[in-house]
Amino acid sequence: MSIIEVHGLKKSFGQLEVLRGIDLTVEEGERIAIIGGSGCGKSVFLRCLELLETPNAGQIFIDGEELTAPNVNIDLIRRKMGMVWQKFNLFTHMNVMENLTVAPIKLLGMTKDAAHEKAMSLLAQVGLTSKAEAYPEFLSGGQQQRIAICRSLMMNPKVILFDEPTSALDPTMVGEVLAVIRMLAKQDLTMIIVTHEMNFAREVSTRILFFADGVIYEQGTPAEIFDAPKLPKTVAFIHKQKYFSYEITERAFDLMELQGGIQTFAEKYGLSTRKINRLQLCCEELIYAMLDNACGDDVKISLDITYAEADNSVAIKFSCAGKSYNPLDKDLDELDEENLGAAILHNLAKNYSHQYSDGVNEIKFSLSG
């Protein structure tokens, strides 16, 4: 049974279109993690689900009721969703017990004794029964976030929305909050979690949504998204890929500019001096090999270097218009001093491939070592 249905959700801030058409169905018991780069609309999407941001277009259904319908009782439908914020948002003038019980007593008609009993039960689950009378200012960030989670559970929500629940915490406190969310996951509670904790998202979720370009760019199981992403921006995000590109349109190109650009790029991401030297040497030898053997008067060469932080790998993609020419069409033992550049490439390039199509050579390889 679907708990949340979203159709054609759009949200803009002035000329900035943040959400460009989100369609999503969340089934009961699903645990969905939303990942993506900064500014991709993850948190805006959660705020739209609670109508804390008013969508420009689209429909939102919560447990079968349309939240976006005119004259609907928004507050009544919102009670079906718990929200856990980055900044905890506890009432500073109330102690922990008062923070937990005020809403269920006033909004659900729960008796004070019943609310107190439920609160103590939840505090026991998160290991904070001793803090029932404490005020937020005397709690650590991790403790405050655990209390905030309990406060959401006090309202018996159908689904809990987590907006980067660990982003405001000291790294030493992140684990305690993630442990609570893992506990909830084992209880089959429906959850939507915006997070930058990739290992946690893989472990706790049943489905991953990758946001980019204002849409759900790619989605799938944790294994599909983290181990075998299909679309380019997902691949780049998961593998933390960084790019360097350079275009050459004349034979008298500025080699020092190119090598300096490679040096700056590689040093920025902590590549070793040895790897930087190998990268520069490969690029130089490949360019001159193609200029000598493939290019005509009209020089069109493009160089793309990809560095993946996830495994510290470097990949090179090289395109050159002109005649078909493969610098490594000979075995290493056939090369002589006149083919020194090819010998260098043989030694430093792995997973090498060459294709020629529509008058363009395309060479791909990764850097050894």
Short mmCIF file of C-alpha atoms in Angstrom, two decimals:
data_model
loop_
_atom_site.label_atom_id
_atom_site.label_comp_id
_atom_site.label_asym_id
_atom_site.label_seq_id
_atom_site.Cartn_x
_atom_site.Cartn_y
_atom_site.Cartn_z
CA MET A 1 0.00 0.00 0.00
CA SER A 2 1.38 3.41 -0.94
CA ILE A 3 1.91 5.90 1.88
CA ILE A 4 3.11 8.78 -0.31
CA GLU A 5 2.35 9.57 -3.94
CA VAL A 6 3.87 12.54 -5.72
CA HIS A 7 2.90 13.54 -9.25
CA GLY A 8 4.63 16.22 -11.34
CA LEU A 9 6.00 18.16 -8.36
CA LYS A 10 7.70 21.42 -9.34
CA LYS A 11 9.24 24.14 -7.21
CA SER A 12 10.98 27.36 -8.22
CA PHE A 13 12.45 30.27 -6.32
CA GLY A 14 12.13 33.19 -8.70
CA GLN A 15 13.93 32.19 -11.90
CA LEU A 16 15.68 29.26 -10.17
CA GLU A 17 13.88 26.01 -10.97
CA VAL A 18 14.84 23.60 -8.19
CA LEU A 19 12.37 20.75 -8.76
CA ARG A 20 11.40 20.22 -12.38
CA GLY A 21 8.88 17.41 -12.16
CA ILE A 22 9.18 14.78 -9.41
CA ASP A 23 7.10 11.59 -9.60
CA LEU A 24 7.40 9.18 -6.70
CA THR A 25 5.43 6.44 -4.96
CA VAL A 26 6.52 5.30 -1.51
CA GLU A 27 5.15 1.98 -0.30
CA GLU A 28 4.48 1.11 3.31
CA GLY A 29 7.64 -0.14 5.00
CA GLU A 30 10.02 1.28 2.39
CA ARG A 31 13.18 3.00 3.51
CA ILE A 32 14.23 5.48 0.86
CA ALA A 33 17.52 7.36 0.92
CA ILE A 34 17.85 10.50 -1.19
CA ILE A 35 21.37 11.41 -2.25
CA GLY A 36 22.84 14.01 -4.57
CA GLY A 37 25.06 17.07 -4.73
CA SER A 38 24.53 20.31 -2.84
CA GLY A 39 21.67 22.38 -4.22
CA CYS A 40 20.02 19.53 -6.13
CA GLY A 41 16.69 19.95 -4.31
CA LYS A 42 16.80 17.10 -1.78
CA SER A 43 15.80 19.16 1.26
CA VAL A 44 13.38 21.31 -0.76
CA PHE A 45 11.61 18.11 -1.79
CA LEU A 46 11.14 17.06 1.85
CA ARG A 47 9.86 20.52 2.77
CA CYS A 48 7.38 20.33 -0.11
CA LEU A 49 6.09 17.01 1.21
CA GLU A 50 5.01 18.84 4.37
CA LEU A 51 3.96 21.98 2.46
CA LEU A 52 6.56 23.95 4.35
CA GLU A 53 7.42 25.04 0.82
CA THR A 54 4.48 25.57 -1.52
CA PRO A 55 4.95 23.71 -4.82
CA ASN A 56 4.43 25.61 -8.06
CA ALA A 57 2.78 22.56 -9.60
CA GLY A 58 1.99 18.94 -8.85
CA GLN A 59 0.05 16.81 -6.41
CA ILE A 60 1.04 15.20 -3.10
CA PHE A 61 -0.99 12.39 -1.52
CA ILE A 62 -0.31 11.21 2.04
CA ASP A 63 -1.98 7.92 2.98
CA GLY A 64 -4.57 8.46 0.25
CA GLU A 65 -5.39 12.09 1.10
CA GLU A 66 -4.32 14.92 -1.18
CA LEU A 67 -2.24 17.39 0.78
CA THR A 68 -2.21 19.84 -2.14
CA ALA A 69 -6.00 19.91 -2.62
CA PRO A 70 -7.78 23.23 -1.99
CA ASN A 71 -9.37 23.74 1.44
CA VAL A 72 -7.77 20.57 2.81
CA ASN A 73 -6.96 20.33 6.53
CA ILE A 74 -3.16 20.48 6.10
CA ASP A 75 -2.32 20.12 9.78
CA LEU A 76 -4.42 16.95 10.11
CA ILE A 77 -2.63 15.28 7.20
CA ARG A 78 0.79 16.50 8.39
CA ARG A 79 0.33 14.54 11.61
CA LYS A 80 0.82 11.38 9.60
CA MET A 81 4.41 12.46 8.92
CA GLY A 82 7.18 12.98 11.42
CA MET A 83 10.01 15.33 10.53
CA VAL A 84 13.53 15.24 11.93
CA TRP A 85 15.53 18.36 11.08
CA GLN A 86 19.23 19.11 10.82
CA LYS A 87 19.07 21.53 13.76
CA PHE A 88 16.94 19.48 16.21
CA ASN A 89 14.40 22.33 16.82
CA LEU A 90 13.67 21.32 20.40
CA PHE A 91 11.82 23.82 22.58
CA THR A 92 14.61 25.29 24.68
CA HIS A 93 12.24 26.44 27.46
CA MET A 94 10.94 22.89 27.98
CA ASN A 95 12.69 19.87 29.42
CA VAL A 96 12.92 16.60 27.49
CA MET A 97 9.69 15.14 28.87
CA GLU A 98 7.76 18.30 28.05
CA ASN A 99 9.24 18.37 24.54
CA LEU A 100 8.02 14.82 23.98
CA THR A 101 4.55 15.05 25.50
CA VAL A 102 3.21 18.50 24.63
CA ALA A 103 2.11 17.66 21.07
CA PRO A 104 0.44 14.28 21.69
CA ILE A 105 -1.45 15.70 24.68
CA LYS A 106 -2.68 18.79 22.82
CA LEU A 107 -3.16 17.37 19.33
CA LEU A 108 -3.93 13.67 19.84
CA GLY A 109 -5.84 14.01 23.12
CA MET A 110 -3.47 11.66 24.91
CA THR A 111 -3.63 11.73 28.69
CA LYS A 112 -0.62 13.06 30.55
CA ASP A 113 0.06 9.66 32.13
CA ALA A 114 -0.19 7.82 28.79
CA ALA A 115 2.08 10.38 27.11
CA HIS A 116 4.60 10.11 29.94
CA GLU A 117 4.61 6.31 29.73
CA LYS A 118 5.10 6.35 25.95
CA ALA A 119 7.86 8.94 26.24
CA MET A 120 9.76 6.89 28.81
CA SER A 121 9.45 3.83 26.58
CA LEU A 122 10.94 5.71 23.63
CA LEU A 123 13.69 7.23 25.78
CA ALA A 124 14.60 3.73 26.91
CA GLN A 125 14.95 2.64 23.28
CA VAL A 126 17.44 5.44 22.59
CA GLY A 127 19.26 5.12 25.92
CA LEU A 128 18.21 8.48 27.39
CA THR A 129 15.81 7.75 30.25
CA SER A 130 18.16 9.56 32.62
CA LYS A 131 17.69 12.77 30.61
CA ALA A 132 13.90 12.98 30.94
CA GLU A 133 14.04 16.12 33.11
CA ALA A 134 17.06 17.72 31.42
CA TYR A 135 16.81 20.82 29.27
CA PRO A 136 18.18 20.85 25.69
CA GLU A 137 21.05 23.20 26.55
CA PHE A 138 22.53 20.50 28.79
CA LEU A 139 22.42 17.80 26.10
CA SER A 140 24.99 17.03 23.43
CA GLY A 141 24.03 17.43 19.79
CA GLY A 142 23.70 13.69 19.39
CA GLN A 143 21.44 13.46 22.43
CA GLN A 144 19.28 16.32 21.17
CA GLN A 145 18.85 14.61 17.80
CA ARG A 146 17.87 11.35 19.49
CA ILE A 147 15.25 13.29 21.48
CA ALA A 148 14.02 14.91 18.24
CA ILE A 149 13.53 11.44 16.74
CA CYS A 150 11.58 10.36 19.81
CA ARG A 151 9.42 13.48 19.53
CA SER A 152 8.45 12.49 15.99
CA LEU A 153 7.62 8.94 17.10
CA MET A 154 5.35 10.25 19.86
CA MET A 155 2.82 11.25 17.19
CA ASN A 156 2.58 7.70 15.76
CA PRO A 157 3.48 8.84 12.23
CA LYS A 158 2.89 6.75 9.12
CA VAL A 159 6.25 7.93 7.77
CA ILE A 160 9.25 9.83 9.12
CA LEU A 161 11.20 12.30 7.01
CA PHE A 162 14.85 12.83 7.93
CA ASP A 163 16.58 15.92 6.53
CA GLU A 164 20.35 15.37 6.84
CA PRO A 165 19.93 14.22 10.46
CA THR A 166 23.69 14.09 11.13
CA SER A 167 24.93 17.14 9.22
CA ALA A 168 24.94 19.44 12.27
CA LEU A 169 26.71 16.95 14.52
CA ASP A 170 30.29 16.58 15.57
CA PRO A 171 31.71 13.44 13.87
CA THR A 172 31.95 11.71 17.25
CA MET A 173 28.15 11.98 17.64
CA VAL A 174 27.08 10.82 14.19
CA GLY A 175 27.21 7.13 15.07
CA GLU A 176 24.73 7.35 17.94
CA VAL A 177 22.07 8.99 15.76
CA LEU A 178 22.60 6.57 12.88
CA ALA A 179 22.27 3.69 15.36
CA VAL A 180 18.79 4.92 16.32
CA ILE A 181 17.72 5.17 12.68
CA ARG A 182 19.04 1.65 12.07
CA MET A 183 16.91 0.48 14.99
CA LEU A 184 13.83 2.08 13.42
CA ALA A 185 14.62 0.45 10.10
CA LYS A 186 14.45 -2.97 11.76
CA GLN A 187 10.92 -2.08 12.90
CA ASP A 188 9.84 -1.64 9.24
CA LEU A 189 8.95 2.01 9.79
CA THR A 190 8.49 3.90 6.51
CA MET A 191 11.28 6.45 6.16
CA ILE A 192 12.60 8.95 3.64
CA ILE A 193 16.14 10.02 4.52
CA VAL A 194 18.10 12.81 2.89
CA THR A 195 21.70 11.98 3.74
CA HIS A 196 25.31 12.45 2.71
CA GLU A 197 26.36 9.31 4.64
CA MET A 198 26.78 6.92 1.71
CA ASN A 199 27.66 3.80 3.69
CA PHE A 200 24.68 4.38 5.94
CA ALA A 201 22.37 4.89 2.93
CA ARG A 202 23.57 1.61 1.44
CA GLU A 203 23.05 -0.27 4.70
CA VAL A 204 19.68 1.03 5.87
CA SER A 205 17.67 1.76 2.72
CA THR A 206 15.61 -0.43 0.43
CA ARG A 207 15.74 2.12 -2.42
CA ILE A 208 18.11 4.93 -3.36
CA LEU A 209 17.04 8.07 -5.23
CA PHE A 210 19.79 10.14 -6.85
CA PHE A 211 18.68 13.73 -7.42
CA ALA A 212 20.23 15.82 -10.22
CA ASP A 213 18.98 18.46 -12.65
CA GLY A 214 15.83 18.96 -10.57
CA VAL A 215 14.55 15.41 -11.11
CA ILE A 216 15.03 11.88 -9.82
CA TYR A 217 17.95 11.30 -12.19
CA GLU A 218 18.40 7.62 -11.32
CA GLN A 219 16.95 5.24 -8.75
CA GLY A 220 17.36 1.63 -7.76
CA THR A 221 18.40 -0.73 -5.00
CA PRO A 222 21.51 0.14 -2.99
CA ALA A 223 23.47 -2.46 -4.98
CA GLU A 224 22.29 -1.03 -8.30
CA ILE A 225 23.14 2.57 -7.42
CA PHE A 226 26.37 2.07 -5.49
CA ASP A 227 27.84 -0.88 -7.36
CA ALA A 228 26.51 -0.45 -10.91
CA PRO A 229 25.17 3.07 -11.57
CA LYS A 230 24.09 3.47 -15.19
CA LEU A 231 23.88 7.21 -15.87
CA PRO A 232 26.90 9.53 -16.14
CA LYS A 233 26.10 11.95 -13.31
CA THR A 234 25.31 9.09 -10.94
CA VAL A 235 28.61 7.43 -11.80
CA ALA A 236 30.47 10.69 -11.22
CA PHE A 237 28.78 11.28 -7.87
CA ILE A 238 29.17 7.75 -6.52
CA HIS A 239 32.82 7.48 -7.51
CA LYS A 240 33.54 11.11 -6.57
CA GLN A 241 34.92 11.80 -9.99
CA LYS A 242 36.73 15.03 -10.86
CA TYR A 243 37.43 16.23 -14.37
CA PHE A 244 40.09 18.09 -16.32
CA SER A 245 39.61 18.91 -20.01
CA TYR A 246 41.84 20.50 -22.60
CA GLU A 247 41.27 21.31 -26.30
CA ILE A 248 43.99 21.60 -28.96
CA THR A 249 43.19 23.29 -32.27
CA GLU A 250 46.65 24.04 -33.64
CA ARG A 251 49.98 22.27 -33.91
CA ALA A 252 51.78 25.06 -32.06
CA PHE A 253 49.76 24.52 -28.90
CA ASP A 254 51.00 25.64 -25.49
CA LEU A 255 52.45 22.47 -23.95
CA MET A 256 53.47 24.29 -20.77
CA GLU A 257 49.92 25.50 -20.24
CA LEU A 258 48.62 21.95 -20.62
CA GLN A 259 51.21 20.43 -18.28
CA GLY A 260 50.65 23.19 -15.75
CA GLY A 261 46.90 22.57 -15.86
CA ILE A 262 47.41 18.85 -15.29
CA GLN A 263 49.80 19.60 -12.41
CA THR A 264 47.33 21.95 -10.69
CA PHE A 265 44.42 19.54 -11.16
CA ALA A 266 46.36 16.52 -9.90
CA GLU A 267 47.87 18.30 -6.88
CA LYS A 268 44.42 19.57 -5.86
CA TYR A 269 43.24 15.99 -5.38
CA GLY A 270 46.41 14.69 -3.77
CA LEU A 271 47.91 12.59 -6.55
CA SER A 272 51.47 11.52 -5.94
CA THR A 273 54.36 13.19 -7.75
CA ARG A 274 55.08 9.89 -9.49
CA LYS A 275 51.52 9.60 -10.79
CA ILE A 276 51.47 13.25 -11.89
CA ASN A 277 54.69 12.78 -13.87
CA ARG A 278 53.32 9.64 -15.50
CA LEU A 279 50.08 11.39 -16.38
CA GLN A 280 51.87 14.35 -17.96
CA LEU A 281 54.21 12.05 -19.89
CA CYS A 282 51.35 9.91 -21.24
CA CYS A 283 49.38 12.95 -22.38
CA GLU A 284 52.40 14.56 -24.05
CA GLU A 285 53.48 11.43 -25.93
CA LEU A 286 49.93 10.67 -27.04
CA ILE A 287 49.33 14.18 -28.35
CA TYR A 288 52.54 14.29 -30.38
CA ALA A 289 51.98 10.77 -31.71
CA MET A 290 48.58 11.83 -33.05
CA LEU A 291 49.83 15.15 -34.39
CA ASP A 292 52.55 13.32 -36.35
CA ASN A 293 50.45 10.42 -37.63
CA ALA A 294 46.74 11.27 -37.63
CA CYS A 295 46.10 15.02 -37.81
CA GLY A 296 45.88 16.93 -41.04
CA ASP A 297 45.90 20.72 -41.36
CA ASP A 298 42.72 21.00 -39.30
CA VAL A 299 43.76 20.01 -35.78
CA LYS A 300 40.95 18.90 -33.45
CA ILE A 301 42.17 17.14 -30.33
CA SER A 302 40.37 16.89 -27.00
CA LEU A 303 41.81 15.49 -23.79
CA ASP A 304 39.63 14.50 -20.81
CA ILE A 305 41.14 13.29 -17.54
CA THR A 306 38.92 11.75 -14.86
CA TYR A 307 40.11 11.24 -11.30
CA ALA A 308 37.97 9.02 -9.04
CA GLU A 309 38.50 9.70 -5.35
CA ALA A 310 36.75 6.45 -4.44
CA ASP A 311 39.61 4.27 -5.70
CA ASN A 312 42.31 6.85 -6.52
CA SER A 313 42.19 5.91 -10.20
CA VAL A 314 42.96 8.10 -13.21
CA ALA A 315 41.30 7.57 -16.60
CA ILE A 316 42.20 9.33 -19.84
CA LYS A 317 39.90 9.82 -22.82
CA PHE A 318 41.51 11.21 -25.97
CA SER A 319 39.74 12.21 -29.19
CA CYS A 320 41.54 13.21 -32.37
CA ALA A 321 40.04 13.98 -35.79
CA GLY A 322 41.98 12.82 -38.83
CA LYS A 323 43.29 9.54 -40.23
CA SER A 324 42.86 6.31 -38.33
CA TYR A 325 45.90 5.77 -36.16
CA ASN A 326 46.45 3.62 -33.10
CA PRO A 327 49.75 4.36 -31.29
CA LEU A 328 49.69 0.92 -29.71
CA ASP A 329 48.97 -1.19 -32.78
CA LYS A 330 52.31 -2.94 -32.32
CA ASP A 331 53.46 -5.25 -29.57
CA LEU A 332 55.96 -3.82 -27.13
CA ASP A 333 58.78 -6.08 -28.36
CA GLU A 334 58.36 -4.70 -31.91
CA LEU A 335 58.97 -1.09 -30.92
CA ASP A 336 62.30 0.62 -31.51
CA GLU A 337 63.87 3.96 -30.58
CA GLU A 338 61.79 5.75 -33.20
CA ASN A 339 58.65 4.67 -31.35
CA LEU A 340 59.72 5.76 -27.89
CA GLY A 341 56.37 7.48 -27.21
CA ALA A 342 54.46 4.29 -28.01
CA ALA A 343 56.78 2.33 -25.74
CA ILE A 344 56.08 4.75 -22.92
CA LEU A 345 52.32 4.39 -23.45
CA HIS A 346 52.66 0.61 -23.50
CA ASN A 347 54.31 0.70 -20.08
CA LEU A 348 52.04 3.27 -18.43
CA ALA A 349 48.58 2.62 -19.93
CA LYS A 350 46.27 -0.17 -18.83
CA ASN A 351 42.80 -1.17 -20.09
CA TYR A 352 43.75 0.52 -23.36
CA SER A 353 41.23 0.76 -26.21
CA HIS A 354 41.15 2.45 -29.63
CA GLN A 355 38.18 3.09 -31.89
CA TYR A 356 37.90 4.95 -35.18
CA SER A 357 34.51 6.23 -36.30
CA ASP A 358 33.30 9.09 -38.52
CA GLY A 359 36.83 10.39 -38.98
CA VAL A 360 37.65 10.51 -35.26
CA ASN A 361 40.09 8.42 -33.24
CA GLU A 362 38.95 7.74 -29.70
CA ILE A 363 41.48 6.36 -27.25
CA LYS A 364 40.69 5.38 -23.67
CA PHE A 365 42.97 4.01 -20.99
CA SER A 366 43.66 4.20 -17.28
CA LEU A 367 46.99 5.09 -15.72
CA SER A 368 49.01 2.26 -14.21
CA GLY A 369 50.66 2.69 -10.84
#
